[in-house]
Coordinates of N, CA, C and O in Angstrom, one line a residue:
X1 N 0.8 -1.2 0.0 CA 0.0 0.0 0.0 C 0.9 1.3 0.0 O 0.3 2.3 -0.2
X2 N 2.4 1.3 0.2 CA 2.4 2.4 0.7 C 2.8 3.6 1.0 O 3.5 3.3 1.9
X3 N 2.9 4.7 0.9 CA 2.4 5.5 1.8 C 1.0 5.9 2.6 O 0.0 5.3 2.1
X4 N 0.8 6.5 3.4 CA -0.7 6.9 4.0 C -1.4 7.3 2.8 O -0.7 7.8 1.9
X5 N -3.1 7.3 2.4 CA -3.9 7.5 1.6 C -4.4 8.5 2.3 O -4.8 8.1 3.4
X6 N -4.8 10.1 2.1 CA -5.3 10.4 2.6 C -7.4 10.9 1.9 O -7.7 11.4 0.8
X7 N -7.9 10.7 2.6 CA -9.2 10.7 1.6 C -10.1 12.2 2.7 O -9.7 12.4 3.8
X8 N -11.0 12.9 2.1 CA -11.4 14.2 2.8 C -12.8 13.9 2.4 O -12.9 13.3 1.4
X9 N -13.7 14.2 3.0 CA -14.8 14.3 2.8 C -16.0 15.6 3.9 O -16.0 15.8 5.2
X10 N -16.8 16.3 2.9 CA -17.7 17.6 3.8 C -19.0 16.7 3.8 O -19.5 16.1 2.8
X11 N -19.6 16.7 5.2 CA -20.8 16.0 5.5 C -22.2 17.5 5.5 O -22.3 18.5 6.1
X12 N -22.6 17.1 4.9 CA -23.6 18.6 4.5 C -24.5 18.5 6.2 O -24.4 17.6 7.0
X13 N -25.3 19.5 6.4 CA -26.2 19.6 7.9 C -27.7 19.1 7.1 O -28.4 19.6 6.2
X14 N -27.8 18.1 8.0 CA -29.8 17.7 7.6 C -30.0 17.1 6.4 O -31.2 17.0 6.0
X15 N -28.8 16.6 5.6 CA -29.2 16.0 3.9 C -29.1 14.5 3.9 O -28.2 13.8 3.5
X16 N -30.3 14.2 4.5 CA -30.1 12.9 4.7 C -30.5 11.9 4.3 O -31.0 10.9 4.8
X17 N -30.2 12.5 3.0 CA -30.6 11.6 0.9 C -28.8 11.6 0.9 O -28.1 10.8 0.3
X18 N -28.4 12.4 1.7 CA -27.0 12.1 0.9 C -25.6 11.5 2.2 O -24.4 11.4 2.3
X19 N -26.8 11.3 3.3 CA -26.1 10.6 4.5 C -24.9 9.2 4.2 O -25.4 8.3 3.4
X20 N -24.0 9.0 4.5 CA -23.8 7.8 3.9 C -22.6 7.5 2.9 O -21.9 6.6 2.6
X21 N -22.7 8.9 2.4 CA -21.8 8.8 1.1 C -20.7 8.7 1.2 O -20.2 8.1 0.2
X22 N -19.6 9.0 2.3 CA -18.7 9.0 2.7 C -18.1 7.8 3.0 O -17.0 7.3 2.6
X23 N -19.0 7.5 3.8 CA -18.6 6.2 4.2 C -18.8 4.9 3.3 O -18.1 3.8 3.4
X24 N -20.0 5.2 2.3 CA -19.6 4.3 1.3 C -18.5 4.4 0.3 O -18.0 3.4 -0.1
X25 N -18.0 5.8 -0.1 CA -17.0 5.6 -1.0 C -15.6 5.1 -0.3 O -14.9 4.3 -0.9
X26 N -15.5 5.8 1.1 CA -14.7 4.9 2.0 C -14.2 3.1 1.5 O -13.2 2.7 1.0
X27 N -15.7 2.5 2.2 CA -15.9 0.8 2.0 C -15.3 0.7 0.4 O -14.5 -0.2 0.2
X28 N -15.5 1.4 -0.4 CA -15.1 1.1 -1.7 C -13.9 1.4 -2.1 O -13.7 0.6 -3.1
X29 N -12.7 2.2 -1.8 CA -11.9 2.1 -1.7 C -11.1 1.4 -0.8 O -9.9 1.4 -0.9
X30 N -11.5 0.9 -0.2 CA -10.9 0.1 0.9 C -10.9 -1.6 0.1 O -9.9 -2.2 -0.3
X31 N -12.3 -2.0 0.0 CA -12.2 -3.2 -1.0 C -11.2 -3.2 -2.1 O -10.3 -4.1 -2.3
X32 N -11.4 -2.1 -2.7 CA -10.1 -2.1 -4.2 C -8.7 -2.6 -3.4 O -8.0 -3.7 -3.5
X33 N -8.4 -1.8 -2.6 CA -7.2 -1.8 -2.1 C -6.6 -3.4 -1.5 O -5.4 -3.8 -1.2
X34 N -8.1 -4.0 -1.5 CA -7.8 -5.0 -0.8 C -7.4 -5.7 0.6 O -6.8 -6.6 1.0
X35 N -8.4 -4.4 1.1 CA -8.4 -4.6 2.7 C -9.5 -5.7 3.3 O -10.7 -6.0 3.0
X36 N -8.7 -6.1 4.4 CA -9.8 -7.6 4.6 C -11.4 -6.7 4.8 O -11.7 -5.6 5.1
X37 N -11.9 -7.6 4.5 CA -13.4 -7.4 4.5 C -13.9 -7.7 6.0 O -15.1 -8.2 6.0
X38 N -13.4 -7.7 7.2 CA -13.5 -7.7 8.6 C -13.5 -6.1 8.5 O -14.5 -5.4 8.6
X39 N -12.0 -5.6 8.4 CA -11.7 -4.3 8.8 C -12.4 -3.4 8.0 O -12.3 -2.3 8.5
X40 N -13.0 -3.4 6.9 CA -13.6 -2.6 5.8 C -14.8 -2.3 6.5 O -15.3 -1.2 6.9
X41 N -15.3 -3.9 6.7 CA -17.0 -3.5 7.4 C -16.9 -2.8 9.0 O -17.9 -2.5 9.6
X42 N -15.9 -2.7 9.5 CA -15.9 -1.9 11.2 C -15.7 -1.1 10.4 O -16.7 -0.5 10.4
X43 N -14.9 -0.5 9.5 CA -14.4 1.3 9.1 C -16.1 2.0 8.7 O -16.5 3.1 8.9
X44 N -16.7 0.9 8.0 CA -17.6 1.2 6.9 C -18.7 1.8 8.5 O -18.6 3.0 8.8
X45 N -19.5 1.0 9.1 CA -20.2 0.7 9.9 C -20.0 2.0 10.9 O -20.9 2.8 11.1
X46 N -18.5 2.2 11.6 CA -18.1 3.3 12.5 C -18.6 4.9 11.9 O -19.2 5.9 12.4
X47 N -17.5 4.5 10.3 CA -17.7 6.0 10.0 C -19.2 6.7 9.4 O -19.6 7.9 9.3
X48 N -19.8 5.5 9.2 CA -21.6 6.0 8.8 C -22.3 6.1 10.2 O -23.1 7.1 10.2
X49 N -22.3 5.7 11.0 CA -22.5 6.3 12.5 C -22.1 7.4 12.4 O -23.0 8.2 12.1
X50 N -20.9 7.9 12.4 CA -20.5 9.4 13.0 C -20.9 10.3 11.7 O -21.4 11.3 12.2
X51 N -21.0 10.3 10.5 CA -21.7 10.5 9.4 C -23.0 11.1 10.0 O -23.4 12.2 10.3
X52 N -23.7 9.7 10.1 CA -24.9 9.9 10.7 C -25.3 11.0 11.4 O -26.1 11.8 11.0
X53 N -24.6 11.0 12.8 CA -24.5 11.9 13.8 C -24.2 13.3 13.3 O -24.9 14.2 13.7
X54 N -23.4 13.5 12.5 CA -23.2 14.7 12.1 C -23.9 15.3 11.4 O -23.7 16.5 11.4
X55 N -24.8 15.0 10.7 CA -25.9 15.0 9.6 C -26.6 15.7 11.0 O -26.7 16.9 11.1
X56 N -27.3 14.8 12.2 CA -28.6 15.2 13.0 C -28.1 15.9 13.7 O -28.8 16.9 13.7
X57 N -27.1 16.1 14.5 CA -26.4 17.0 15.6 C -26.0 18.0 15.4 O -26.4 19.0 16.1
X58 N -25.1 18.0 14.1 CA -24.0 19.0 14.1 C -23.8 19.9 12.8 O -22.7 20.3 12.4
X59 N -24.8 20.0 12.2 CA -24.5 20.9 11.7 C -23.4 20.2 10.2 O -23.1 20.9 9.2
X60 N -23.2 19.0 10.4 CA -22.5 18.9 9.2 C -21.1 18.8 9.8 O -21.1 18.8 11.0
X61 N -19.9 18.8 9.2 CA -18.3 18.6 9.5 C -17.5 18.1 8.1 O -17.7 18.0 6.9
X62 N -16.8 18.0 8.7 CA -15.3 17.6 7.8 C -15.1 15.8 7.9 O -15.5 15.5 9.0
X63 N -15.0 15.3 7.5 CA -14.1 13.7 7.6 C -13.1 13.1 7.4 O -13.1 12.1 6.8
X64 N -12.3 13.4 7.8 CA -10.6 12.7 6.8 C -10.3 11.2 7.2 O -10.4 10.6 8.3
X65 N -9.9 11.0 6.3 CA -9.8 9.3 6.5 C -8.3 9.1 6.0 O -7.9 9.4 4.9
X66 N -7.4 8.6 7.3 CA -5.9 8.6 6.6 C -5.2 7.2 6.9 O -4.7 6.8 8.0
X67 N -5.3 6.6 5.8 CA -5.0 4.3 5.9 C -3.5 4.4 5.4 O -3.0 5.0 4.4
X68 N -2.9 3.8 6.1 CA -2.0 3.6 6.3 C -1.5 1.7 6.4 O -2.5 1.2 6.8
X69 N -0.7 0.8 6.2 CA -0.8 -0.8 6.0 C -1.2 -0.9 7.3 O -2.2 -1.6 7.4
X70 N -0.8 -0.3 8.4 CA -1.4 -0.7 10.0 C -2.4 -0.2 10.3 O -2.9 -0.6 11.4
X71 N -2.9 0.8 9.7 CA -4.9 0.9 10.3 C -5.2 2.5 9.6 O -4.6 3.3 8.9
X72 N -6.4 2.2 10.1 CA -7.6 3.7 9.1 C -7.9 4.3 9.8 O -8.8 3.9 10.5
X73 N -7.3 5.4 10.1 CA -7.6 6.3 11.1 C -8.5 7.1 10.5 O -8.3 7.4 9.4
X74 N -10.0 7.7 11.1 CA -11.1 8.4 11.0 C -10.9 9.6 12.0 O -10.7 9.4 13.2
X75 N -11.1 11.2 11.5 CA -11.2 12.1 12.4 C -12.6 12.7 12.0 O -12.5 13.0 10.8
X76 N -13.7 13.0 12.4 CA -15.0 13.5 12.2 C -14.7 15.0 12.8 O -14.1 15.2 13.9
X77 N -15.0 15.7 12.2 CA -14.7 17.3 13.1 C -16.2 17.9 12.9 O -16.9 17.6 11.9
X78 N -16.5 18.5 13.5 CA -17.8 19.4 13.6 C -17.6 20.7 13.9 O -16.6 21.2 14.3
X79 N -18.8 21.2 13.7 CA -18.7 22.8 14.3 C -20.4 22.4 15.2 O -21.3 23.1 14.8
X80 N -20.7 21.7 16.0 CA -22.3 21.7 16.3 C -22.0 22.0 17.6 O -20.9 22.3 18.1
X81 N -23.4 21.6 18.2 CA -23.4 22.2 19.8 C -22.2 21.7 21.0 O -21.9 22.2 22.0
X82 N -21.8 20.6 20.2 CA -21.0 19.8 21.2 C -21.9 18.8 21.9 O -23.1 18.6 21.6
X83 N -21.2 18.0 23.3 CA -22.1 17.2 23.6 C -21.7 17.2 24.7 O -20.5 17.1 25.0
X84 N -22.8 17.4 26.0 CA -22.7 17.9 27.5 C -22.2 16.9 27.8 O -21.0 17.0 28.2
X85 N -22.8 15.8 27.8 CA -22.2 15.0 28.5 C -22.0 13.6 28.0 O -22.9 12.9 28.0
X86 N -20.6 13.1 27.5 CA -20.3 12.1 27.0 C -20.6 10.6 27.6 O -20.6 9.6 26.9
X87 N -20.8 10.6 29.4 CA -20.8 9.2 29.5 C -22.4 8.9 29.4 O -23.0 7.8 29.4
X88 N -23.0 10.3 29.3 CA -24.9 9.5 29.0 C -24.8 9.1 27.1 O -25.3 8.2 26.5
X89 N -24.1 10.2 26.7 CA -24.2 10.0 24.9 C -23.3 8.7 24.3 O -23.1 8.5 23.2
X90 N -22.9 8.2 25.4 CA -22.3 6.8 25.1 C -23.2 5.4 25.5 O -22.8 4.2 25.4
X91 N -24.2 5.8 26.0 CA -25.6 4.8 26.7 C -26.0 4.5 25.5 O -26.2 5.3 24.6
X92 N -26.3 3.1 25.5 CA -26.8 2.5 24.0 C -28.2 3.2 24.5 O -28.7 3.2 25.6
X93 N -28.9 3.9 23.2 CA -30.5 4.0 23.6 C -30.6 5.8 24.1 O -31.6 6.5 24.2
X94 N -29.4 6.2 24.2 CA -29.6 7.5 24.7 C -29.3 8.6 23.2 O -28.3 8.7 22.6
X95 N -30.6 9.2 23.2 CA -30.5 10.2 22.1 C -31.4 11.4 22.1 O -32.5 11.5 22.6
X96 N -30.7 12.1 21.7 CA -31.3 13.8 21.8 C -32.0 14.4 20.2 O -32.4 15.6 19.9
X97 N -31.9 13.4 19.4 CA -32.1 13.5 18.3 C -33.8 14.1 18.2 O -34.6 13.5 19.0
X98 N -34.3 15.0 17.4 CA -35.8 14.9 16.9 C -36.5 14.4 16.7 O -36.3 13.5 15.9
X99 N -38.4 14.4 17.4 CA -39.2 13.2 16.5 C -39.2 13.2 15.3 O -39.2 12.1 14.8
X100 N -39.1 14.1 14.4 CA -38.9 13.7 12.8 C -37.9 13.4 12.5 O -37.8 13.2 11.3
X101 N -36.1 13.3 13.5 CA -35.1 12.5 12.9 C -35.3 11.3 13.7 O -34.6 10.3 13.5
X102 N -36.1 11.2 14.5 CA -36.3 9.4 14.9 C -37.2 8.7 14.0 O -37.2 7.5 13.8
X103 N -38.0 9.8 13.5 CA -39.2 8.8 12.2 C -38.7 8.8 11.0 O -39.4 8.4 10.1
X104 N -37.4 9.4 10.5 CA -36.8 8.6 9.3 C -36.0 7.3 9.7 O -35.1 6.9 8.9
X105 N -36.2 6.8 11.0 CA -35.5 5.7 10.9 C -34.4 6.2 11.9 O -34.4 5.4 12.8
X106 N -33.4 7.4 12.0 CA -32.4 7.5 12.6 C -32.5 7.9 14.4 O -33.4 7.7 15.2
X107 N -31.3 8.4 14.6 CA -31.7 8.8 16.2 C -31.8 7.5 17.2 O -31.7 7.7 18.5
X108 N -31.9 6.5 16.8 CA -32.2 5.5 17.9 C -31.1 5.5 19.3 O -31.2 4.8 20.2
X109 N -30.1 6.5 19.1 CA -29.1 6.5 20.1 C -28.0 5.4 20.3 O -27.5 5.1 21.4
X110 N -27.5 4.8 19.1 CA -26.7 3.7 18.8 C -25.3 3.9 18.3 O -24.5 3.0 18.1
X111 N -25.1 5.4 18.1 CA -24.4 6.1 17.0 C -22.8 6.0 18.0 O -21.9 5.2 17.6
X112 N -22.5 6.5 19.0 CA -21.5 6.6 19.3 C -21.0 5.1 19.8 O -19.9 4.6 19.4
X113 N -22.1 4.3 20.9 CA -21.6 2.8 21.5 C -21.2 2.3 19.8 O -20.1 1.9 19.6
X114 N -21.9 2.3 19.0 CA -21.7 1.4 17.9 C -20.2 1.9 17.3 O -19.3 1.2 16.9
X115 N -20.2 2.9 17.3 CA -18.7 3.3 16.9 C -17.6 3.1 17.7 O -16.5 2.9 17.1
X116 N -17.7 3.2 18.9 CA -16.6 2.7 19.7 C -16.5 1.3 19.5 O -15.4 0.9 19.3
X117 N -17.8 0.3 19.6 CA -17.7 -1.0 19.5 C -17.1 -1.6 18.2 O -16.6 -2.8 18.1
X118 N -17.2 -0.9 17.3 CA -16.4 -1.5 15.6 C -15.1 -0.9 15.6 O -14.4 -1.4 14.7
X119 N -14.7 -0.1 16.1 CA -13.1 0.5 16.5 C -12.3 0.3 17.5 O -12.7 0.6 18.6
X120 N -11.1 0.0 17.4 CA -10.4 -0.3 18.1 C -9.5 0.7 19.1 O -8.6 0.5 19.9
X121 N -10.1 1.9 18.8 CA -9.7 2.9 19.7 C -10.2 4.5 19.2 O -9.8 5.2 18.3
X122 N -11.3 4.9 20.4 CA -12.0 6.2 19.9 C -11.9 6.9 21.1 O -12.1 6.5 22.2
X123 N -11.6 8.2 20.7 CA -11.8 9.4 21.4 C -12.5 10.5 20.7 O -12.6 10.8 19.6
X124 N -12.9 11.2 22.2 CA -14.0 12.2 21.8 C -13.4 13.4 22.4 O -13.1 13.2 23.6
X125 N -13.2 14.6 21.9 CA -13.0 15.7 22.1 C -14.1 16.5 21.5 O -14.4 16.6 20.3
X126 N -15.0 17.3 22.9 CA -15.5 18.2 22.6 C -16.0 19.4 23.4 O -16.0 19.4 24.6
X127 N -16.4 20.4 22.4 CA -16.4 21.6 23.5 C -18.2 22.1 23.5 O -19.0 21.8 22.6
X128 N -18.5 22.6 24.2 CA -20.1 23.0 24.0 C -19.7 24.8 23.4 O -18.9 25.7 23.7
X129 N -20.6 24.5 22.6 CA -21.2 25.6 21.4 C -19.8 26.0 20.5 O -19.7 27.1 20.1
X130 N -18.6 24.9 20.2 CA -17.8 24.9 19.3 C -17.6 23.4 18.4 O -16.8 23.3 17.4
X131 N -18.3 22.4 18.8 CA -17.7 21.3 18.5 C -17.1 20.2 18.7 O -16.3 20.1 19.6
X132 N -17.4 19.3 18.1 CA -17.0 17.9 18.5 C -16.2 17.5 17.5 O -16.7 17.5 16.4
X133 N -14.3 16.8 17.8 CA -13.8 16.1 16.7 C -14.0 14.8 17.9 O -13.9 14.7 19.1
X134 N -14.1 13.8 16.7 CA -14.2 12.2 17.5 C -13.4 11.3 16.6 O -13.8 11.0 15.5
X135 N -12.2 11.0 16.9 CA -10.8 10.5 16.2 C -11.2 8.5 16.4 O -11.5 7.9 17.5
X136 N -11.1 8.0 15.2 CA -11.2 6.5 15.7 C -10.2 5.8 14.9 O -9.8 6.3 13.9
X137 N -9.7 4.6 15.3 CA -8.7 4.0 14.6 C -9.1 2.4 14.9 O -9.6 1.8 15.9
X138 N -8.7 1.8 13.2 CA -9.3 0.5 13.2 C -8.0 -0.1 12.8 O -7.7 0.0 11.6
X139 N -7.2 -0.8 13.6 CA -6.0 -1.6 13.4 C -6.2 -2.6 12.0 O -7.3 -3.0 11.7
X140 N -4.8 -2.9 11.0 CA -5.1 -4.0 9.8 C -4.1 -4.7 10.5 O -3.8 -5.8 10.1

């Protein structure tokens, strides 16, 4: 593979016909490349979570995705409210999301446990009323 690949992606705020896209072009690059199909589907799975999230929370953000032979590091940056308190927003089931973003299906409160659980190491840096980056890395 190498040097580092670095891939960038802008998550638009509330378009969420085009939720996803990232993280699929991600998975798809990743298959070419020939990355086991274990680690493709935790990158794929993690970074459409935080995708997700950023779409309902925040206003939208940045994505950079930088794979390297030893792992895919994911950094999600936001500019949104931030998040008060991380050990409730890490409770499977806990979400602050809208009834009209829980009736398209999203919001169920799965977004961050699920992302920690497909990654092999996530942190969350965030500040209230500047933003949340949430850095994850998936070992090859």
């Amino acid at each position: 593979m190498g040097n580092a690949i670095v891939l960038k992606y802008h998550v638009s705020t509330e378009d969420f016909t085009r939720a996803g896209e990232a993280s699929s072009d991600v998975k798809g690059k990743l298959k070419q490349m020939g990355v086991s199909p274990a680690a493709v589907r935790k990158v794929a799975i993690a970074m459409y979570e935080g995708e997700i999230n950023m779409v309902i929370h925040a206003r939208g953000g940045e994505i950079t995705v930088e794979i390297t032979p030893e792992q895919i590091k994911m950094v999600l940056a936001d500019v949104g409210p931030g998040i008060p308190d991380i050990d409730k927003a890490m409770q499977a089931g806990w979400s602050t999301a809208p009834d009209e973003v829980r009736n398209l299906g999203f919001g169920a409160g799965m977004g961050l446990p699920n992302m920690k659980k497909y990654t092999d190491h996530m942190e969350i840096e965030t500040e209230l009323g500047v933003g949340t980056t949430i850095t994850m890395l998936v070992n090859l």
